[in-house]
Coordinates of C-alpha atoms in Angstrom, one line a residue:
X21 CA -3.8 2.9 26.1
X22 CA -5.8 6.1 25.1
X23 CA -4.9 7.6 21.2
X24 CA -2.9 10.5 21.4
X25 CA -4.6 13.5 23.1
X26 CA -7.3 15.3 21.3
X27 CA -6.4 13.2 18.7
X28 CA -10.4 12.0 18.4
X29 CA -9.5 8.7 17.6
X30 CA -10.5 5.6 19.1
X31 CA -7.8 2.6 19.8
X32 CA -10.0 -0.5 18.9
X33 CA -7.8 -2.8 16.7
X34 CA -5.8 -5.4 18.3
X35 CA -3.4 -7.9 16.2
X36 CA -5.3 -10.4 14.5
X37 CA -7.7 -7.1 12.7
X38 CA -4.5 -5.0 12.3
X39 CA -2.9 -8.1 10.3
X40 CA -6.4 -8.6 8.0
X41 CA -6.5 -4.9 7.3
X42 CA -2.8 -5.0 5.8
X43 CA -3.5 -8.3 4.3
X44 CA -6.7 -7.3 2.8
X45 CA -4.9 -4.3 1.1
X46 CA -2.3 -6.2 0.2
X47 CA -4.2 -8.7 -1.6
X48 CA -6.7 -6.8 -3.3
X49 CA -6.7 -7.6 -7.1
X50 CA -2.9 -7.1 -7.2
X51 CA -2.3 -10.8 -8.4
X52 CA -4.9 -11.7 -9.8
X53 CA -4.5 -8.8 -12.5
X54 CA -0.8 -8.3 -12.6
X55 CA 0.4 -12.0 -12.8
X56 CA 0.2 -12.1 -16.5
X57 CA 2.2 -8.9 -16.6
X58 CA 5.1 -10.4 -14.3
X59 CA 5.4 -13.8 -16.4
X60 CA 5.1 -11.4 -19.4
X61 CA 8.1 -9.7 -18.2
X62 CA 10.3 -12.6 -17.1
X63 CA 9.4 -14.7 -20.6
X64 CA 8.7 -17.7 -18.5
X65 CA 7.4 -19.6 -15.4
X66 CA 10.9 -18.5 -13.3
X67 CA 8.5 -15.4 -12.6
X68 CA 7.4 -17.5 -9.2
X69 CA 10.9 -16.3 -7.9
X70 CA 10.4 -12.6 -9.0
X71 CA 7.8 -12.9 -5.6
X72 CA 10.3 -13.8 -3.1
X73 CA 13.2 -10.4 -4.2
X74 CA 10.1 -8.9 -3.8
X75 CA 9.0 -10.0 -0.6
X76 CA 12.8 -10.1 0.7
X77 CA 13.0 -5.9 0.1
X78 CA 9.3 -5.1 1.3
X79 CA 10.4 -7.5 4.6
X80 CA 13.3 -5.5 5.3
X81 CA 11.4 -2.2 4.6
X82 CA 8.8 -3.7 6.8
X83 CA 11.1 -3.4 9.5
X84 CA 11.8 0.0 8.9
X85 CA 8.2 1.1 9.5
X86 CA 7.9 -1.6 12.5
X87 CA 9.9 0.6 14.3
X88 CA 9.0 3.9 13.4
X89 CA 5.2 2.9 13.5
X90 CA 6.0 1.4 17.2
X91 CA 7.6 4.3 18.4
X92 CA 5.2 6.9 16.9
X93 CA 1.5 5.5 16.9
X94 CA -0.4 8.4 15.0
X95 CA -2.4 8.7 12.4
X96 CA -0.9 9.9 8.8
X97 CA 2.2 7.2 9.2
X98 CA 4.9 8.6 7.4
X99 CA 4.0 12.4 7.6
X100 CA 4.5 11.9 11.7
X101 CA 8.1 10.0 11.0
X102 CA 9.4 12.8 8.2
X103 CA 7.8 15.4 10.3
X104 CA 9.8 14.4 13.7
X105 CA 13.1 13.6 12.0
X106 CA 13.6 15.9 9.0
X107 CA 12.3 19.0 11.0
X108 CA 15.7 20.1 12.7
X109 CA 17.4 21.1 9.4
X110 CA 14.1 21.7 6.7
X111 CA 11.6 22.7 8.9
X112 CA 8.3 20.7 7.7
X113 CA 9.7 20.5 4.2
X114 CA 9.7 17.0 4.2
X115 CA 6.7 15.9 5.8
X116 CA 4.1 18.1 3.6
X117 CA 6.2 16.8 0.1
X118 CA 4.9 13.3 1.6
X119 CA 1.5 14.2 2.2
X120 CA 1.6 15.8 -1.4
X121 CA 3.0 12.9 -3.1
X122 CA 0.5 10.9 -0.6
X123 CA -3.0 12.4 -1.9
X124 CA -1.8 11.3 -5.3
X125 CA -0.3 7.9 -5.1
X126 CA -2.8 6.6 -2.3
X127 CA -5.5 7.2 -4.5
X128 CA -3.7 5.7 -7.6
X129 CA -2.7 2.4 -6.0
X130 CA -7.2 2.5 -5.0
X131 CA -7.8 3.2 -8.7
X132 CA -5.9 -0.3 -9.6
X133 CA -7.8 -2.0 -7.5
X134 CA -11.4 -0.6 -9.2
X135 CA -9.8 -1.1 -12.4
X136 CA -8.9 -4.8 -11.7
X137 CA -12.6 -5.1 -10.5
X138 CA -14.2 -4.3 -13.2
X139 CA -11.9 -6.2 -15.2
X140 CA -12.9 -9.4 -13.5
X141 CA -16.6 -8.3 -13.7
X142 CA -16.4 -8.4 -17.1
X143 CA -15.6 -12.4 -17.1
X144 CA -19.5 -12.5 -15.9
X145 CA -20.6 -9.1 -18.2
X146 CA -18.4 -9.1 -20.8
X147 CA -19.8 -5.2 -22.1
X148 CA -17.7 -3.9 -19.1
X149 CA -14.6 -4.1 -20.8
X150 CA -13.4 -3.7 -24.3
X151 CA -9.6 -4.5 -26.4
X152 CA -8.1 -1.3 -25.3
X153 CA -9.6 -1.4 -21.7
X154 CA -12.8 -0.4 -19.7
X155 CA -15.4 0.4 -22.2
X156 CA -17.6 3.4 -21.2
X157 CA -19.9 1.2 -19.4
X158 CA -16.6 0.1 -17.5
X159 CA -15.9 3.7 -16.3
X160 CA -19.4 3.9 -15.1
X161 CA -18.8 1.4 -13.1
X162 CA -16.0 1.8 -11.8
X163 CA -17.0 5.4 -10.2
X164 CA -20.0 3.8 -8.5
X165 CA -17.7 1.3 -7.0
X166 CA -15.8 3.9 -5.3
X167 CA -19.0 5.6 -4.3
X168 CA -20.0 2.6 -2.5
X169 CA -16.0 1.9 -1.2
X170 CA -17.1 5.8 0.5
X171 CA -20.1 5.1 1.7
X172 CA -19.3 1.9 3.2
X173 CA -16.4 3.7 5.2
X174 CA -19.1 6.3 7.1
X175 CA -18.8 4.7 10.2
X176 CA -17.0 4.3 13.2
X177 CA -13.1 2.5 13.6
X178 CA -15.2 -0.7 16.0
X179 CA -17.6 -1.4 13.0
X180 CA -15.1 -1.1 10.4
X181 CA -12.6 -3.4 11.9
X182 CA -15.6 -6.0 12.4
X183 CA -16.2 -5.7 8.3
X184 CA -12.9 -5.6 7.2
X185 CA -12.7 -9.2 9.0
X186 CA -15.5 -10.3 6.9
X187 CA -14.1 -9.5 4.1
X188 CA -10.7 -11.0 4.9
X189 CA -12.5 -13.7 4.8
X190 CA -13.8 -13.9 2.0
X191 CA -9.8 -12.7 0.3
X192 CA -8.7 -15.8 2.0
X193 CA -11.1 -18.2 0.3
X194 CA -11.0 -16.5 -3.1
X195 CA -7.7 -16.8 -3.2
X196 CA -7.2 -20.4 -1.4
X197 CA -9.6 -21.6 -3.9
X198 CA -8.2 -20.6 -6.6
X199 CA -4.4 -22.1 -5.2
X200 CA -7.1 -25.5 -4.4
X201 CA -8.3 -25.8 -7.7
X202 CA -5.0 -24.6 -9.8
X203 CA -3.4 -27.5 -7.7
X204 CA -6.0 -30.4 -8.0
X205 CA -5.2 -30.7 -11.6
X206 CA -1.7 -29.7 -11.3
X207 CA 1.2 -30.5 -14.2
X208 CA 4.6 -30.0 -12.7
X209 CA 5.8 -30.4 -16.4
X210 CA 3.9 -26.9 -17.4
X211 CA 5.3 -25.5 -13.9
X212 CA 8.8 -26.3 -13.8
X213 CA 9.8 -26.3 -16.8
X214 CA 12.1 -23.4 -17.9
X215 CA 13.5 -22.1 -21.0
X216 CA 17.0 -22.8 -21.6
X217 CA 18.1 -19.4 -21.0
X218 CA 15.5 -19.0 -18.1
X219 CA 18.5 -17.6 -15.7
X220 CA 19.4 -14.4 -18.0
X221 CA 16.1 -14.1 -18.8
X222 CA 14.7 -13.8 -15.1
X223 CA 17.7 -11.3 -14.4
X224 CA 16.9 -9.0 -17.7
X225 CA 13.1 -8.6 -16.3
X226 CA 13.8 -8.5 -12.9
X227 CA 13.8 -4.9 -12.7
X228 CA 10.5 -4.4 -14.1
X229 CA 9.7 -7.4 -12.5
X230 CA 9.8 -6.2 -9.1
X231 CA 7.7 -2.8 -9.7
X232 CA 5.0 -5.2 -10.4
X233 CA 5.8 -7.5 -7.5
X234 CA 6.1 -4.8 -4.9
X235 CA 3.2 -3.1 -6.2
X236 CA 1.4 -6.0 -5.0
X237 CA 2.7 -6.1 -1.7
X238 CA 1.5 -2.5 -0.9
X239 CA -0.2 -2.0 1.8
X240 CA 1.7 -4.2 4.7
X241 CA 2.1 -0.5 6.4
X242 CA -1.9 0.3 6.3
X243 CA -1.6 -1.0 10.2
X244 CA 0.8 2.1 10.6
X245 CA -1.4 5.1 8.9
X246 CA -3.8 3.7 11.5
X247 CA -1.8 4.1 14.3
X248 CA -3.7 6.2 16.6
X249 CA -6.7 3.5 16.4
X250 CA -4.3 0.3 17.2
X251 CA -4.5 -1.1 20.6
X252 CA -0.7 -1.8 22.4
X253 CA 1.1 -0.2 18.6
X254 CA 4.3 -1.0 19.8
X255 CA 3.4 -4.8 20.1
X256 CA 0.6 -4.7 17.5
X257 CA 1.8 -2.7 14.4
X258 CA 5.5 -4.9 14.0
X259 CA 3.6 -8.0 14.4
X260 CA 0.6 -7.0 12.1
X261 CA 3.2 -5.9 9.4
X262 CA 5.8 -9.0 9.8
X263 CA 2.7 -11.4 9.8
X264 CA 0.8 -10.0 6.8
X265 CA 4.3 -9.9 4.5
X266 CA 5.1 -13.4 5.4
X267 CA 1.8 -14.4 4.8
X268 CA 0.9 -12.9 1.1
X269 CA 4.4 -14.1 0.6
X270 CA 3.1 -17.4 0.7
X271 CA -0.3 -17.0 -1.2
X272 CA 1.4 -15.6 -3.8
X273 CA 3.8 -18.1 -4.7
X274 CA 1.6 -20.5 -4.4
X275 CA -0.9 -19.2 -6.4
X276 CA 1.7 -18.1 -9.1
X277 CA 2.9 -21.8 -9.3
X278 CA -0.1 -23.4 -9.3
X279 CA -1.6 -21.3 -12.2
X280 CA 1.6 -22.3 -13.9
X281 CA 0.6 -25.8 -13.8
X282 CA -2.9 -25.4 -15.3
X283 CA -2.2 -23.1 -17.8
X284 CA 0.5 -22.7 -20.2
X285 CA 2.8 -19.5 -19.2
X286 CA 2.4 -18.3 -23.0
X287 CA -1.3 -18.5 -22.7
X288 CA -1.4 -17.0 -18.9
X289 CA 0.1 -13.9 -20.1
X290 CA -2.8 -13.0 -22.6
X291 CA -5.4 -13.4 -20.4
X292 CA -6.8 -10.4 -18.2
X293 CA -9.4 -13.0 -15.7
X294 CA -6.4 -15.8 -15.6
X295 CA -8.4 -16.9 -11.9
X296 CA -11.5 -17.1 -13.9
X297 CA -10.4 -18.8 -16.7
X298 CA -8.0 -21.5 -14.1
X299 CA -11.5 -22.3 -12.3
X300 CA -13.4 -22.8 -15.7
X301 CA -10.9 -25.4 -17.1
X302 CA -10.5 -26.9 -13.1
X303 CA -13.8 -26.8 -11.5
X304 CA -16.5 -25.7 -14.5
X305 CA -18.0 -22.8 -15.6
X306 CA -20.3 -22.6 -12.5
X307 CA -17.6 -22.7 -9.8
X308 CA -15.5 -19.9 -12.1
X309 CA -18.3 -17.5 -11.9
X310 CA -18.5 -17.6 -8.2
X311 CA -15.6 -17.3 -7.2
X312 CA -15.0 -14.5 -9.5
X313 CA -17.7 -12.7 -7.3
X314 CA -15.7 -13.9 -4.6
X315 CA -12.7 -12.2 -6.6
X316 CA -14.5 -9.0 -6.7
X317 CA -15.5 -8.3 -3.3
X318 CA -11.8 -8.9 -2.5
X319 CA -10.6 -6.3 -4.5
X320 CA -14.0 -4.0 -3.4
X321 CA -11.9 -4.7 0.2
X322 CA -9.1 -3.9 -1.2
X323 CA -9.6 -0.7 -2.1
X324 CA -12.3 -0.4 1.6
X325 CA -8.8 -0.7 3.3
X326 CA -7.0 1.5 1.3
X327 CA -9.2 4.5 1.6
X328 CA -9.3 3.6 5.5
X329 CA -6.0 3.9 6.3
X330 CA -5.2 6.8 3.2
X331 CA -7.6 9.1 4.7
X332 CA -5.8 9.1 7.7
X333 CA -3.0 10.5 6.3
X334 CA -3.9 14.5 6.0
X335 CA -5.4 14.3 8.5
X336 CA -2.1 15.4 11.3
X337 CA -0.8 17.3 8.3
X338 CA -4.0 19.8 8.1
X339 CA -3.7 20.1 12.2
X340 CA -0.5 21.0 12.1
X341 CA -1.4 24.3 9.6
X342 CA 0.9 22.4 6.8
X343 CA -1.8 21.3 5.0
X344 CA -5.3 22.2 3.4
X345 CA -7.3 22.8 7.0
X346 CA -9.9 21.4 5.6
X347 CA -8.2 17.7 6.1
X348 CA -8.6 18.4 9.7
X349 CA -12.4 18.2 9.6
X350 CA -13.3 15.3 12.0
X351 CA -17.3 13.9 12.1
X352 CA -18.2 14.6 15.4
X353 CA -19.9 11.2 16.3
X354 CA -18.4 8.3 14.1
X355 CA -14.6 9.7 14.8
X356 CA -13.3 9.8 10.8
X357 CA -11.9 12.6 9.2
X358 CA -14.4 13.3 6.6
X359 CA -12.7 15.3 3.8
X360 CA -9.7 13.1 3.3
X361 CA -11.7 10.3 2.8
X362 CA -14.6 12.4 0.3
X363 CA -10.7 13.9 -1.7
X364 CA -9.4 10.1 -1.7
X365 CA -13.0 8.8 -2.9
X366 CA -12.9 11.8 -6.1
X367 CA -9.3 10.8 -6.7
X368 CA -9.8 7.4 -7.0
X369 CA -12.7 7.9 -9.3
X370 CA -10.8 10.3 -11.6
X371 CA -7.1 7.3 -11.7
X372 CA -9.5 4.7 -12.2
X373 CA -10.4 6.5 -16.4
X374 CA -6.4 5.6 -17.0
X375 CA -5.2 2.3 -17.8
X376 CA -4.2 -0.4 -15.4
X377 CA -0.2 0.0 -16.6
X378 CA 0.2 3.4 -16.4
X379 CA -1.4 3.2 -13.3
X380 CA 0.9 1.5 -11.7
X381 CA 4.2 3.1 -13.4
X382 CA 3.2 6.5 -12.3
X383 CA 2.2 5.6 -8.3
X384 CA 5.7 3.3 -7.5
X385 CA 7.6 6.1 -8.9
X386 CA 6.0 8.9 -7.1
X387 CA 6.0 7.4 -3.6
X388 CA 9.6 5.7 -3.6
X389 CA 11.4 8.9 -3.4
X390 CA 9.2 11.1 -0.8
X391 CA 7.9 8.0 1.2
X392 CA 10.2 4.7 1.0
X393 CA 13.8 6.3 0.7
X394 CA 12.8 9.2 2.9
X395 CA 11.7 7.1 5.9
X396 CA 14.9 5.0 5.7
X397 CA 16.8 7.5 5.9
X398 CA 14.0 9.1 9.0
X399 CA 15.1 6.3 11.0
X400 CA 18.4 6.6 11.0
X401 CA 18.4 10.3 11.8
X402 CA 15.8 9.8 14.8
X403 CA 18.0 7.4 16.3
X404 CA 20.7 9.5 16.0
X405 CA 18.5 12.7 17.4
X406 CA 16.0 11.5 19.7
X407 CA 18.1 8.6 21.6
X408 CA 15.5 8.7 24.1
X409 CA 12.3 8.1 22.4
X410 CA 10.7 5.2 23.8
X411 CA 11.4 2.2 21.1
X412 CA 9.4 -1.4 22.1
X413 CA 10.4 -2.6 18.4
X414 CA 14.0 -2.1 17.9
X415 CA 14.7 -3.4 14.0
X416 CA 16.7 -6.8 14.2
X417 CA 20.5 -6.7 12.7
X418 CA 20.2 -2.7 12.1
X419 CA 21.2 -1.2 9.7
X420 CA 21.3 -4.1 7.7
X421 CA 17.3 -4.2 6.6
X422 CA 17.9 -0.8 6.2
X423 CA 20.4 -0.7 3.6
X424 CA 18.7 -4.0 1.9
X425 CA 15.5 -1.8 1.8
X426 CA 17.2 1.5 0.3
X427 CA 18.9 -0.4 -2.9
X428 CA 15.8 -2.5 -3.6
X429 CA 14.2 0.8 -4.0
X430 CA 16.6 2.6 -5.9
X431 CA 16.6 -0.3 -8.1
X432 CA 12.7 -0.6 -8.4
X433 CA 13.1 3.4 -9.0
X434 CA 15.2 3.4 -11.5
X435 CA 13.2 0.4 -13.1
X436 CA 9.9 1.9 -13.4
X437 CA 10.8 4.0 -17.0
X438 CA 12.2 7.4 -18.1
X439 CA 8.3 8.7 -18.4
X440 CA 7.0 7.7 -14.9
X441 CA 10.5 9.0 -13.4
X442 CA 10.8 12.2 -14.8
X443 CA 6.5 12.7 -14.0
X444 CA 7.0 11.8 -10.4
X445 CA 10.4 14.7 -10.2
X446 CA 8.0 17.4 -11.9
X447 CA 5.3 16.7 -9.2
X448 CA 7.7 16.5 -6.7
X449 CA 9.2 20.2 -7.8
X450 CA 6.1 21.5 -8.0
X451 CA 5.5 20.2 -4.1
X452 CA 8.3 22.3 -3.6
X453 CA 7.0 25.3 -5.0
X454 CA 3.6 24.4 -3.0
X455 CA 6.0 24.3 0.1
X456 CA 7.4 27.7 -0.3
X457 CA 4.2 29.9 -1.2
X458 CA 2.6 27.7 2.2
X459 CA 5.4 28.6 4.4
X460 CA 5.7 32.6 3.1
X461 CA 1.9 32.3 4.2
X462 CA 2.6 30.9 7.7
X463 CA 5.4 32.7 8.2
X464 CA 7.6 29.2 8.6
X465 CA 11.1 27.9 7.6
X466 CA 12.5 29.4 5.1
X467 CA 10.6 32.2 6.1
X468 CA 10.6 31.9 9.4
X469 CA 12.0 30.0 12.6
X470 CA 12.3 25.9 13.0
X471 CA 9.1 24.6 15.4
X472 CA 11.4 21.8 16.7
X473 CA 8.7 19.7 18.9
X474 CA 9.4 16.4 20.1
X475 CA 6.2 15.1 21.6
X476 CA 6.8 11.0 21.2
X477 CA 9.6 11.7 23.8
X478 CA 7.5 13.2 26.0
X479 CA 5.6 11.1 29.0
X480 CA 2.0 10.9 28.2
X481 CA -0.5 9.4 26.3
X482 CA 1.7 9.9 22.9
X483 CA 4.2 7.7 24.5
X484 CA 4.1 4.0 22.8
X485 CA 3.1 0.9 25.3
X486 CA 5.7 -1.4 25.4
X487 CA 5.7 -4.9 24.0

């Protein structure tokens, strides 16, 4: 199967590279950074079940995109779902409040990643970082970092897919070996055992517990922004999603218990290199320094991935006239769009000044609303409205995920804090402001008629393959 006409895009990656791209994004420097912060929250070592709720409501909202991704394999993800389902009543309302929200809180979940970097480099140069954060040095850093993350992404879909497998790779070992040595001097004594009021404890933090644990399942729908360069998408993108959730399920439980029973949880929850500091008292000194390389080129991948599949995302918007045309700027020989990934690159730079917490407050509650409730509630209207668009992933028990998926995010939502709730409804008015001076411009709804256009119905090379 060809990507979608004069889309420019090549379809080169099958399965097994679909499933390391999400996994590599996934993992990152997520736990290694933000397992402190989750124990922290839960006051104990029940914080290795705070990883499974979170798994269980990014699993169901997994299948939510499995579908949608199957049925519409295009590049920008979510902007080709809200644009298809929410256009018969708000015109392209919907879809360009995503890509809004998108060119912020892509960026911001990057800028975690380089933060989380340079917080591990400074296990090995200790000037990087400071008691309040980064130290100037730090910053410096971190901007080259996502100068090279850029530079590394100028070329074409074939090589890129060939990298990201390398560094996969090199994830997988960093974290196995730090689950290998966390378990070869294990102490199920320091694991499993709980304070006495461990149960109302776990239940108190959950809340806050979960913005951290989904935060570090983000990225299991990278596959999906890529969906005009997947081979087969309506047997690739399900499987690459479902496989990469179930497997970082796994890794992080394992690594969260394991750390457990090395380190004290009172202790783990001061520490900001906690994989650095497990290898030193496992393995040596030696073996913690390089695997703490090893630890920052995952989260260098990380953030590769990221920028991969985020700069994808204007990218339909701008050719559709609903967003800066300047998105729409494809290289002619390596097949990229160029300016999405050059805005992404400066973004990133300018998130990864803030700190690591507010980070993360201000991207989960900017993208629940316009991206994770939105597209639940896309699916149900396209299956009501376009009955006949082809479907080779049909979710399993619907609506059930569904409706597991929409209160695990209204709970995570309503979690995050008064601050990063009331920042993410101001830059969602002021989307809506953007929205209205675009359309007076174009001359579109509310200013003009509805563009109703239903091209994933229509026979062709749009059309999904079948599993």
């Amino acid at each position: 199967m060809t990507a979608p006409a004069g889309s420019g895009f090549e379809r080169r990656l099958g399965v097994f590279q679909a499933t390391t791209v999400n996994m590599t994004q996934m993992c990152g420097i997520g736990p290694f950074v933000t397992i402190p912060a989750m124990i922290s929250t839960m006051e104990g070592p029940q914080a290795m079940f705070g990883w499974l709720v979170g798994a269980l409501i990014v699993l169901a909202d997994g299948l939510v995109w499995a579908e949608l991704g199957a049925s519409m394999p295009g590049a920008g993800g979510t902007y080709l779902y809200l644009r298809e389902a929410f256009q018969y009543r708000t015109g392209r309302l919907m879809p360009f409040l995503f890509v809004w929200s998108a060119v912020l809180f892509i960026p911001l979940i990057m800028s975690t990643g380089v933060i989380g970097l340079v917080q591990y480099a400074g296990y090995l140069w200790p000037s990087l970082v400071d008691g309040s954060g980064l130290s100037t040095a730090g910053h410096v850093l971190a901007i080259a970092v996502v100068a090279a993350v850029v530079a590394a992404l100028y070329r074409k879909i074939g090589d890129i897919g060939l990298l990201t497998t390398v560094f996969f790779i090199v994830m997988l070992v960093s974290v196995l070996g730090v689950i290998l040595a966390a378990f070869t001097h294990f102490h199920s004594d320091l694991a499993f055992t709980y304070p006495h009021d461990a149960g109302s404890k776990f239940f108190h933090g959950l809340g806050a517990g979960l913005v951290i644990a989904v935060y570090d399942y983000l990225g299991y729908n990278t596959a999906a922004y890529l969906g005009a360069e997947v081979r087969q998408p309506g047997r690739v993108i399900p499987r690459a999603i479902i496989f990469s959730i179930l497997g970082m399920m796994a890794l992080y439980f394992l690594l969260q218990v394991g750390i457990l029973g090395v380190i004290p949880w009172e202790k783990t929850q001061e520490s900001s290199s906690f994989a650095s500091l497990v290898l030193e008292r496992t393995w040596g000194k030696a073996a913690a320094k390089v695997f703490t390389v090893g630890i920052i080129v995952t989260a260098f991948a990380s953030v590769f991935a990221g920028l991969l599949g985020g700069s994808r995302v204007p990218y339909n918007a701008a050719r559709d006239k609903l967003f800066l045309p300047w998105f729409a700027r494809m290289h002619p020989r390596l097949k990229f769009p160029t300016f999405g990934l050059y805005a992404m690159g400066v973004i990133t730079a300018i998130g990864s000044l803030f700190t690591l917490t507010d980070v993360i407050s201000m991207l989960t509650a900017v993208f629940v609303l316009v991206q994770s409730v939105a597209q639940i509630v896309a699916l149900t209207v396209l299956r009501r409205r376009q009955p006949n668009l082809p479907r080779p992933y049909r979710m399993w028990l619907y609506p059930l995920p569904s409706l597991v998926a929409l209160a695990g995010w209204v709970y995570i939502y309503k979690s995050a804090g008064t601050r990063p709730i009331l920042l993410s409804l101001g830059w969602l008015a002021a989307g809506v402001v953007a929205y209205l001076v675009w359309a007076r411009l174009e001359r579109i709804w509310p200013f003009g008629p509805k563009e109703i256009s239903e091209p994933f119905t229509e026979p062709g090379d749009a059309a999904p393959q079948a599993a």
